[in-house]
PDB file of C-alpha atoms in Angstrom:
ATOM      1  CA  UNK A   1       0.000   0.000   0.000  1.00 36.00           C
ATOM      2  CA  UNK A   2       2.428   2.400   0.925  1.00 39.00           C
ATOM      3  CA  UNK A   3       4.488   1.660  -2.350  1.00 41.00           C
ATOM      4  CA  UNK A   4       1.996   2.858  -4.473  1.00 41.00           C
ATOM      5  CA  UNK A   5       1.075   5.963  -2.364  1.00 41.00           C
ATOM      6  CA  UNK A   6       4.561   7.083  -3.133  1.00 44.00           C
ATOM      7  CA  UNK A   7       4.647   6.784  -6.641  1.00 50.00           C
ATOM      8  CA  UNK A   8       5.023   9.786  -9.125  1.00 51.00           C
ATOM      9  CA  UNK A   9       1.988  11.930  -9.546  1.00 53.00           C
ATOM     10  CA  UNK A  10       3.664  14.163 -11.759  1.00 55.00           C
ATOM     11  CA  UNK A  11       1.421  15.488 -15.223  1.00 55.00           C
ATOM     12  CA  UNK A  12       2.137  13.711 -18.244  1.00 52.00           C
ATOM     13  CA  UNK A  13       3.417  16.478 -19.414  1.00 56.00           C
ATOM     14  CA  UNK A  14       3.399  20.268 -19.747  1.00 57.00           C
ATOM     15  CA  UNK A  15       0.903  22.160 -21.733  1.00 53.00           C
ATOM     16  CA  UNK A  16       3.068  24.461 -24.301  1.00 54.00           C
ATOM     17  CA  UNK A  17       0.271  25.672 -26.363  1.00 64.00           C
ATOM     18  CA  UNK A  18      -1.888  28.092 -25.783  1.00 62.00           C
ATOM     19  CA  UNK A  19      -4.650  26.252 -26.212  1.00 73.00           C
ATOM     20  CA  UNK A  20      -3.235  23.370 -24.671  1.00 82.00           C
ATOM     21  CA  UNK A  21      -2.961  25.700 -21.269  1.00 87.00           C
ATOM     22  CA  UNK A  22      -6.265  26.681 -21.425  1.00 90.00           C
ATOM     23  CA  UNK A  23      -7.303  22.818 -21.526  1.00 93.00           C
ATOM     24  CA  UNK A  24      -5.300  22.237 -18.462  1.00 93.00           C
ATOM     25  CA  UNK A  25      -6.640  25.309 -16.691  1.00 93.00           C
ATOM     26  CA  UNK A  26     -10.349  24.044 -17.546  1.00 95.00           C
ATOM     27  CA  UNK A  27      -9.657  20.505 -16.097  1.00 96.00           C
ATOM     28  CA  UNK A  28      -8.463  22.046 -12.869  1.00 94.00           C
ATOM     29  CA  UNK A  29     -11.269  24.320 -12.843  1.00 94.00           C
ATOM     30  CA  UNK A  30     -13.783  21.391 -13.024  1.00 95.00           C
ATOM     31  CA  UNK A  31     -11.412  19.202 -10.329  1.00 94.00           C
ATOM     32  CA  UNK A  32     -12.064  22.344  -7.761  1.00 90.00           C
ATOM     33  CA  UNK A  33     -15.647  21.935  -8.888  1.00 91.00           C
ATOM     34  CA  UNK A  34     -15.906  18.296  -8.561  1.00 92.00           C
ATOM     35  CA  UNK A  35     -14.135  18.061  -5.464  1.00 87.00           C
ATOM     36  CA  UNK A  36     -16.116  20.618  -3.467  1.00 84.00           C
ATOM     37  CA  UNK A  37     -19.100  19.138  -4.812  1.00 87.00           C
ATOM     38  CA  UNK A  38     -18.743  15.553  -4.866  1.00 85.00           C
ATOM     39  CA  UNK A  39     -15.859  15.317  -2.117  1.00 83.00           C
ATOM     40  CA  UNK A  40     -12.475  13.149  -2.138  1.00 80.00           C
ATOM     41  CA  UNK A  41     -14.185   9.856  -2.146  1.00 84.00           C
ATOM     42  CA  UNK A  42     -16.624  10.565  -5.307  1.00 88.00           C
ATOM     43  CA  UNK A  43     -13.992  12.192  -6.852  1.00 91.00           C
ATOM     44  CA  UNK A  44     -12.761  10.358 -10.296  1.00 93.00           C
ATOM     45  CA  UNK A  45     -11.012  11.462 -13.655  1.00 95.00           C
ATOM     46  CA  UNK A  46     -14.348  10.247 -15.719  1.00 96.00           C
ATOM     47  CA  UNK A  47     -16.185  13.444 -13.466  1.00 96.00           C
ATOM     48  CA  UNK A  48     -13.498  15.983 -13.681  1.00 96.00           C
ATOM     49  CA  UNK A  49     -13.621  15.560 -17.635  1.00 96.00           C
ATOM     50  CA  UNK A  50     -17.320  15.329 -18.158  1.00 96.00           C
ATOM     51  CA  UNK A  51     -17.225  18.919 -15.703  1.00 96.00           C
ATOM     52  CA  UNK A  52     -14.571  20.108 -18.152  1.00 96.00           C
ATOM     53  CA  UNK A  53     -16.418  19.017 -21.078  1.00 95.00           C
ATOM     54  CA  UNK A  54     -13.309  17.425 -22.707  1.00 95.00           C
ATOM     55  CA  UNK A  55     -13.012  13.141 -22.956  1.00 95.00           C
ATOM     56  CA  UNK A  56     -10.703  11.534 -20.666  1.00 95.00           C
ATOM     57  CA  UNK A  57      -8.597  11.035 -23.187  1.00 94.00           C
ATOM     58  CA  UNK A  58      -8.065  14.461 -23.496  1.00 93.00           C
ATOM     59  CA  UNK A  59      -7.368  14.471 -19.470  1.00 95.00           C
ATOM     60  CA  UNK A  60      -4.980  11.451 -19.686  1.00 93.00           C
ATOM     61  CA  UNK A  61      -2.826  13.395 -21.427  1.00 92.00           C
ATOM     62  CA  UNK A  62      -1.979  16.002 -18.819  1.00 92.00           C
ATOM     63  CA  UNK A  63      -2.639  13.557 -15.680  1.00 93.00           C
ATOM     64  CA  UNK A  64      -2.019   9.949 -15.625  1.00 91.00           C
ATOM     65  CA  UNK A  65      -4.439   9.712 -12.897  1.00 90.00           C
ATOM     66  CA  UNK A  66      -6.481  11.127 -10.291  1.00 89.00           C
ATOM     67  CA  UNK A  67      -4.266  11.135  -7.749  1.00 85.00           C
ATOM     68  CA  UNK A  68      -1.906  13.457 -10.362  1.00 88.00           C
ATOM     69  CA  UNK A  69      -5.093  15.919 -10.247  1.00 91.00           C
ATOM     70  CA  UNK A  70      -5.466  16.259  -7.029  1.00 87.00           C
ATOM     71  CA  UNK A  71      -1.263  17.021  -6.325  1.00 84.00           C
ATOM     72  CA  UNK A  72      -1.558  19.472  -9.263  1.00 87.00           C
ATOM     73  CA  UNK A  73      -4.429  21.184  -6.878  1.00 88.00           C
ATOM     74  CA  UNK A  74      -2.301  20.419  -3.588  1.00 82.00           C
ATOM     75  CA  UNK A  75       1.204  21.869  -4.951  1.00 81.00           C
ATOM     76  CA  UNK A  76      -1.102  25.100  -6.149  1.00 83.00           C
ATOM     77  CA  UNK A  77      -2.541  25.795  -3.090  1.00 82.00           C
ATOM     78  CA  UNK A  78       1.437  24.948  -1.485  1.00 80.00           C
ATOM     79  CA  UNK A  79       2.604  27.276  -3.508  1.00 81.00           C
ATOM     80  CA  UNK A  80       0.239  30.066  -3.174  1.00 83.00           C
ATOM     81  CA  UNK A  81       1.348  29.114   0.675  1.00 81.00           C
ATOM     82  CA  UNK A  82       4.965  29.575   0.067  1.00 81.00           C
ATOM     83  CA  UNK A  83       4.399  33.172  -1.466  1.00 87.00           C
ATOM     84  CA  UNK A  84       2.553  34.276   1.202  1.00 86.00           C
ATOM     85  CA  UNK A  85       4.971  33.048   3.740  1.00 86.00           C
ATOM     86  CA  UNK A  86       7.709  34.436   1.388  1.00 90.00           C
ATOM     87  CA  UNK A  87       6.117  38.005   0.932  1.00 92.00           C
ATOM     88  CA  UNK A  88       5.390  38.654   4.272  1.00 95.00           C
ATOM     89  CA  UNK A  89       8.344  36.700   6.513  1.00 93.00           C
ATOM     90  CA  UNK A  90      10.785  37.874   4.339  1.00 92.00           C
ATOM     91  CA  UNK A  91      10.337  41.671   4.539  1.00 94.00           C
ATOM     92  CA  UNK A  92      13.002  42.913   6.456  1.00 93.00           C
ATOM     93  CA  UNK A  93      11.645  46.568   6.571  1.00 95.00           C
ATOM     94  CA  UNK A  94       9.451  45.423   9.267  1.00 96.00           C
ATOM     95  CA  UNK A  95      10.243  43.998  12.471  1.00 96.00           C
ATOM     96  CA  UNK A  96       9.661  40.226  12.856  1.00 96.00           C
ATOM     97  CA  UNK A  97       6.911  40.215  15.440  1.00 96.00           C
ATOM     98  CA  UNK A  98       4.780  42.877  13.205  1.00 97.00           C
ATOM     99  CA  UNK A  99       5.483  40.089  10.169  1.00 97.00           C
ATOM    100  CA  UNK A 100       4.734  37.256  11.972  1.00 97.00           C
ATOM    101  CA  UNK A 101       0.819  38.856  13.175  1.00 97.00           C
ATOM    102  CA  UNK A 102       0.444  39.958   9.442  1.00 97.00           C
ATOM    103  CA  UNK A 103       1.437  36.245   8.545  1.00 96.00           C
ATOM    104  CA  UNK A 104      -1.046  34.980  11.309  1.00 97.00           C
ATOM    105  CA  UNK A 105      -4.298  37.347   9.715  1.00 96.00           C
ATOM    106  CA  UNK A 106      -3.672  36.656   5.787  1.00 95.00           C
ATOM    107  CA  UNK A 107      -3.234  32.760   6.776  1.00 93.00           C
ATOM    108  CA  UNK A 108      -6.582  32.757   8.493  1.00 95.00           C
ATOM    109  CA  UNK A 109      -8.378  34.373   6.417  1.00 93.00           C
ATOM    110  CA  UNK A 110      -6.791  32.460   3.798  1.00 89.00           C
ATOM    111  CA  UNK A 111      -8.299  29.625   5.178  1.00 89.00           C
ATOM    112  CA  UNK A 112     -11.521  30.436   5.990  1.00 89.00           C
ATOM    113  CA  UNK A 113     -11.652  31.917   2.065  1.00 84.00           C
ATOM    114  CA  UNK A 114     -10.924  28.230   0.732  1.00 81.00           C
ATOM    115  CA  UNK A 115     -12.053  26.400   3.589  1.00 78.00           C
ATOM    116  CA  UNK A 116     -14.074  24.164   1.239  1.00 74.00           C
ATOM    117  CA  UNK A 117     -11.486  22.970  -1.175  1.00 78.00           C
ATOM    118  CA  UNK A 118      -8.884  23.087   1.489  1.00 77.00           C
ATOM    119  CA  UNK A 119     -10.958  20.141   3.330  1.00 73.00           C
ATOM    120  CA  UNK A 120     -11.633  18.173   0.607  1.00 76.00           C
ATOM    121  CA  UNK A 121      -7.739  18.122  -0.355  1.00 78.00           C
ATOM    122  CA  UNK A 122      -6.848  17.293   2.921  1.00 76.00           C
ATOM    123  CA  UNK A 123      -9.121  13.909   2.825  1.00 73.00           C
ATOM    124  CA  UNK A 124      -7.353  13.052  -0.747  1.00 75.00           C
ATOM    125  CA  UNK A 125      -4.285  13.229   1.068  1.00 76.00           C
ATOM    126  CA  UNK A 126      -3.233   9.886   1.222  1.00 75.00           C
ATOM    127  CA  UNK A 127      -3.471   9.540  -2.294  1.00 71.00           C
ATOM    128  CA  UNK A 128      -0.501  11.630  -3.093  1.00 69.00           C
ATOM    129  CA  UNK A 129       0.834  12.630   0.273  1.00 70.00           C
ATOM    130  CA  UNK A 130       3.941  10.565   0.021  1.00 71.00           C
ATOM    131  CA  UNK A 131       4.848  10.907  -3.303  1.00 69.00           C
ATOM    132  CA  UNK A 132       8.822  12.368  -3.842  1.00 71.00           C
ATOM    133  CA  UNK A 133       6.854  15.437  -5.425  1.00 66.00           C
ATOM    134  CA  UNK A 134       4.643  16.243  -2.544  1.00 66.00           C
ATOM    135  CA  UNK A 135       7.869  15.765  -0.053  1.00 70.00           C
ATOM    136  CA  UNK A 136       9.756  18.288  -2.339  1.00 70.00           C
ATOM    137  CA  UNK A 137       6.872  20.753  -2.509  1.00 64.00           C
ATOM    138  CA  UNK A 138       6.239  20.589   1.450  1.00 67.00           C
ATOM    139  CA  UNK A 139       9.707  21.250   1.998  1.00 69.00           C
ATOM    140  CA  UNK A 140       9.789  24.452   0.056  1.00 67.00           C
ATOM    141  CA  UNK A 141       8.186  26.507   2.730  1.00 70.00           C
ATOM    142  CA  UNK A 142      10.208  25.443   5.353  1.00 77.00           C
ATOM    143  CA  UNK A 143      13.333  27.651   4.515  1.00 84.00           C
ATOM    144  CA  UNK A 144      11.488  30.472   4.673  1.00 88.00           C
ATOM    145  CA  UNK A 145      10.533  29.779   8.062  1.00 90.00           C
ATOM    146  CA  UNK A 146      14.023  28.606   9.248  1.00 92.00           C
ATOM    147  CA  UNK A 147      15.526  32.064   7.914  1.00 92.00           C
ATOM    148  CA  UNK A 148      12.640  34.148   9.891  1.00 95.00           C
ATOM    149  CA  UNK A 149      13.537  32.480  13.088  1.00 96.00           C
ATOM    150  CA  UNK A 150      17.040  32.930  12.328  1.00 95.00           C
ATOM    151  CA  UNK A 151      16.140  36.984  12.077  1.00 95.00           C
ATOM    152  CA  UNK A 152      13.404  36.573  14.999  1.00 95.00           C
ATOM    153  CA  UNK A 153      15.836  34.734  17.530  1.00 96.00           C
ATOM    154  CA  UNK A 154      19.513  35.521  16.526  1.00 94.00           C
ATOM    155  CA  UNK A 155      20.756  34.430  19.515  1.00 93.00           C
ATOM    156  CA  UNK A 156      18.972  30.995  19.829  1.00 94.00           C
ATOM    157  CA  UNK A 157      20.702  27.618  19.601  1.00 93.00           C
ATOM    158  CA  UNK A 158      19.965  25.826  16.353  1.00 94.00           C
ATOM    159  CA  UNK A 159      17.750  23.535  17.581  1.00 95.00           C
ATOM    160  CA  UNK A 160      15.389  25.985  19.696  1.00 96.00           C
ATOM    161  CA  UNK A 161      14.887  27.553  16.327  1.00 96.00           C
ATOM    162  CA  UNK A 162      13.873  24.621  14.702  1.00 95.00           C
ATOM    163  CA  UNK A 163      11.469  23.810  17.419  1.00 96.00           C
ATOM    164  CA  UNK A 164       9.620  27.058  17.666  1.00 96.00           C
ATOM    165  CA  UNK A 165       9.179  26.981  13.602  1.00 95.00           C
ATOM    166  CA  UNK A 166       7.938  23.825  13.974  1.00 95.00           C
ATOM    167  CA  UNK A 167       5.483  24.360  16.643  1.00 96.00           C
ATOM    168  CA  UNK A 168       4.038  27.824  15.053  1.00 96.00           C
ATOM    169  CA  UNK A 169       3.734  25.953  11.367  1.00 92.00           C
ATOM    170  CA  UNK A 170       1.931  23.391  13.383  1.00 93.00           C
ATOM    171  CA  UNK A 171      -0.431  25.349  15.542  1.00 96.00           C
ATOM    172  CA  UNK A 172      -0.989  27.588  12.737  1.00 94.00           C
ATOM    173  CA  UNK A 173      -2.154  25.128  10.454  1.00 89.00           C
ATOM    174  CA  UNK A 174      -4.313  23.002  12.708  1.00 92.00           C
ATOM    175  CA  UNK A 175      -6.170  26.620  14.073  1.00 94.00           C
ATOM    176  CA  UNK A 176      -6.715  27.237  10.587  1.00 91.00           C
ATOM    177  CA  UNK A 177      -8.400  23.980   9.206  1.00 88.00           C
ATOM    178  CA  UNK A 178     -10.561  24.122  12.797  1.00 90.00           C
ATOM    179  CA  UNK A 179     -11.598  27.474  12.764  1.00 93.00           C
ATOM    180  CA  UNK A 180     -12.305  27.481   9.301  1.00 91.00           C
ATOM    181  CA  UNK A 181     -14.275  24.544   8.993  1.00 87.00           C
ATOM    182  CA  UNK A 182     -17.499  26.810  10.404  1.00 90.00           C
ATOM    183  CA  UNK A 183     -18.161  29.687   8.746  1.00 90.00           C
ATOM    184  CA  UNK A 184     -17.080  33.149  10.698  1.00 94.00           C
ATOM    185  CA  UNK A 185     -17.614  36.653  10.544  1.00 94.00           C
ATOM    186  CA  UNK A 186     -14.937  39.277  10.100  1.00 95.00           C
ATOM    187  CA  UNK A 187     -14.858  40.449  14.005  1.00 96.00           C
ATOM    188  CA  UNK A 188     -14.193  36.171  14.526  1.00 96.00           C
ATOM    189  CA  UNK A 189     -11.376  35.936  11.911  1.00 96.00           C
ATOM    190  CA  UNK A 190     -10.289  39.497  13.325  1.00 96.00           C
ATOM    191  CA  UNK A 191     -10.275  38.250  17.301  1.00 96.00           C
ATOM    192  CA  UNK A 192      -8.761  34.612  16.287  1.00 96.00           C
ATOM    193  CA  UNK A 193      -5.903  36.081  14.631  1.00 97.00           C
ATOM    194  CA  UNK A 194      -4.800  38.353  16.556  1.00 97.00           C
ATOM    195  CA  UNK A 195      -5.302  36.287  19.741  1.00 97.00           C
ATOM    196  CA  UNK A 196      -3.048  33.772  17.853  1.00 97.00           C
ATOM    197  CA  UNK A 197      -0.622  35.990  16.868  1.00 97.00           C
ATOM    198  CA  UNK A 198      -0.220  37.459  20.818  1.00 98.00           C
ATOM    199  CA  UNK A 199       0.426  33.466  21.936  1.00 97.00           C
ATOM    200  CA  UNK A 200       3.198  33.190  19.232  1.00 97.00           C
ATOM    201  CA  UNK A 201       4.417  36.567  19.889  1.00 97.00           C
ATOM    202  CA  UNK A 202       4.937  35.557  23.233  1.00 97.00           C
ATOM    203  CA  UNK A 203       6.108  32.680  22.872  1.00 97.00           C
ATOM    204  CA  UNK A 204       9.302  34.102  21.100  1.00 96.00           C
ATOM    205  CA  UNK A 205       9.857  37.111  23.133  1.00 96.00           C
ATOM    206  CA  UNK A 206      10.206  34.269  25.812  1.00 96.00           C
ATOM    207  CA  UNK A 207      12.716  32.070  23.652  1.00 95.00           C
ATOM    208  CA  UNK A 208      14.527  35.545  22.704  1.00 93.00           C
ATOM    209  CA  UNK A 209      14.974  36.334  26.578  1.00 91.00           C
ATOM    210  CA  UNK A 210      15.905  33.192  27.160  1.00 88.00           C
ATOM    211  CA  UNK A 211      18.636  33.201  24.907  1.00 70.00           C
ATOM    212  CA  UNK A 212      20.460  36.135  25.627  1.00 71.00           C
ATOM    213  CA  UNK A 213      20.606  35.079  29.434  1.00 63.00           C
ATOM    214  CA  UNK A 214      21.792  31.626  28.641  1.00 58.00           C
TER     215      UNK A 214
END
């Protein structure tokens, strides 16, 4: 079982074509429809290309198979996670606790915007989860965290570093599928963040004190 989880889910192959593009764009239009209609279980590649209005053919030849789909979606959304984490971690004309509550508010809301397709990806899961793709993709965001913790707590030892990145990525993530599997209102989303952002923020001014006593 777990060889075939990690198997390539790579495409087929890239679109280079205009028109080829827009075929690929309208099958992973209709996958975001099918799966936030029909859910990770119903979801197949016979749905996704009667959605798209194209034959599965047509589909084979971009994605070998569902699961492929459904990391194309996944590595999108990891992506669009990465730039966030990127634009807003990485700007040094701000001072690391301001970035890290800006980075607490857009990830909320971020995943109370997409809360539906978020879910349904995150039942899929095992069906590409431990694929070499998916572990390279995951890892991607990672060094942006490990260089803002490196900026946040200078004089931290390695490993305290690693910890607290690992704790807030963690926290962060599981707040945000919770709280955003109920719909909320802008004074909830406002509250939740910033009450989030106040644990993490104290959480490293404690590590940072810490540090320069030790």
């Amino acid at each position: 079982m777990a060889g075939r989880r990690s198997r390539s889910v790579s495409t087929r192959k890239q679109p280079q074509q205009a028109r080829s593009n827009e075929l690929v764009a309208a099958i992973l239009d209709a996958a975001v429809q099918v799966l936030a209609k029909e859910g990770a279980q119903r979801f197949t590649t016979a749905r996704v290309a009667e959605r798209a209005g194209v034959s599965v053919g047509s589909l084979y030849q971009y994605f070998p198979n569902k699961a492929a789909i459904l990391f194309r979606l996944q590595s999108d959304e990891w992506r669009s996670t990465s730039e966030l984490l990127r634009g807003i971690l990485a700007d040094r004309t701000r001072p690391p606790p301001v970035r890290l509550r800006a980075l607490v508010d857009a990830f909320i809301r971020s995943e109370c915007e997409e809360a539906a397709i978020r879910g349904a990806l995150s039942d899929a899961a095992p069906l590409y989860r431990d694929a070499p793709e998916a572990q390279e993709a995951r890892a991607a965001g990672e060094g942006i965290v490990a260089a803002f913790m490196r900026e946040a707590l200078p004089k931290a030892s390695e490993a305290t570093r690693d910890l607290a990145g690992e704790l807030i990525k963690t926290t962060l993530a599981e707040v945000g599928k919770r709280f955003s599997e109920t719909a909320r209102s802008e004074a909830e989303i406002t509250r939740h963040a910033d009450g989030l952002a106040d644990m993490f923020c104290a959480y490293l001014d404690v590590l940072a004190r810490r540090g320069r006593h030790s």
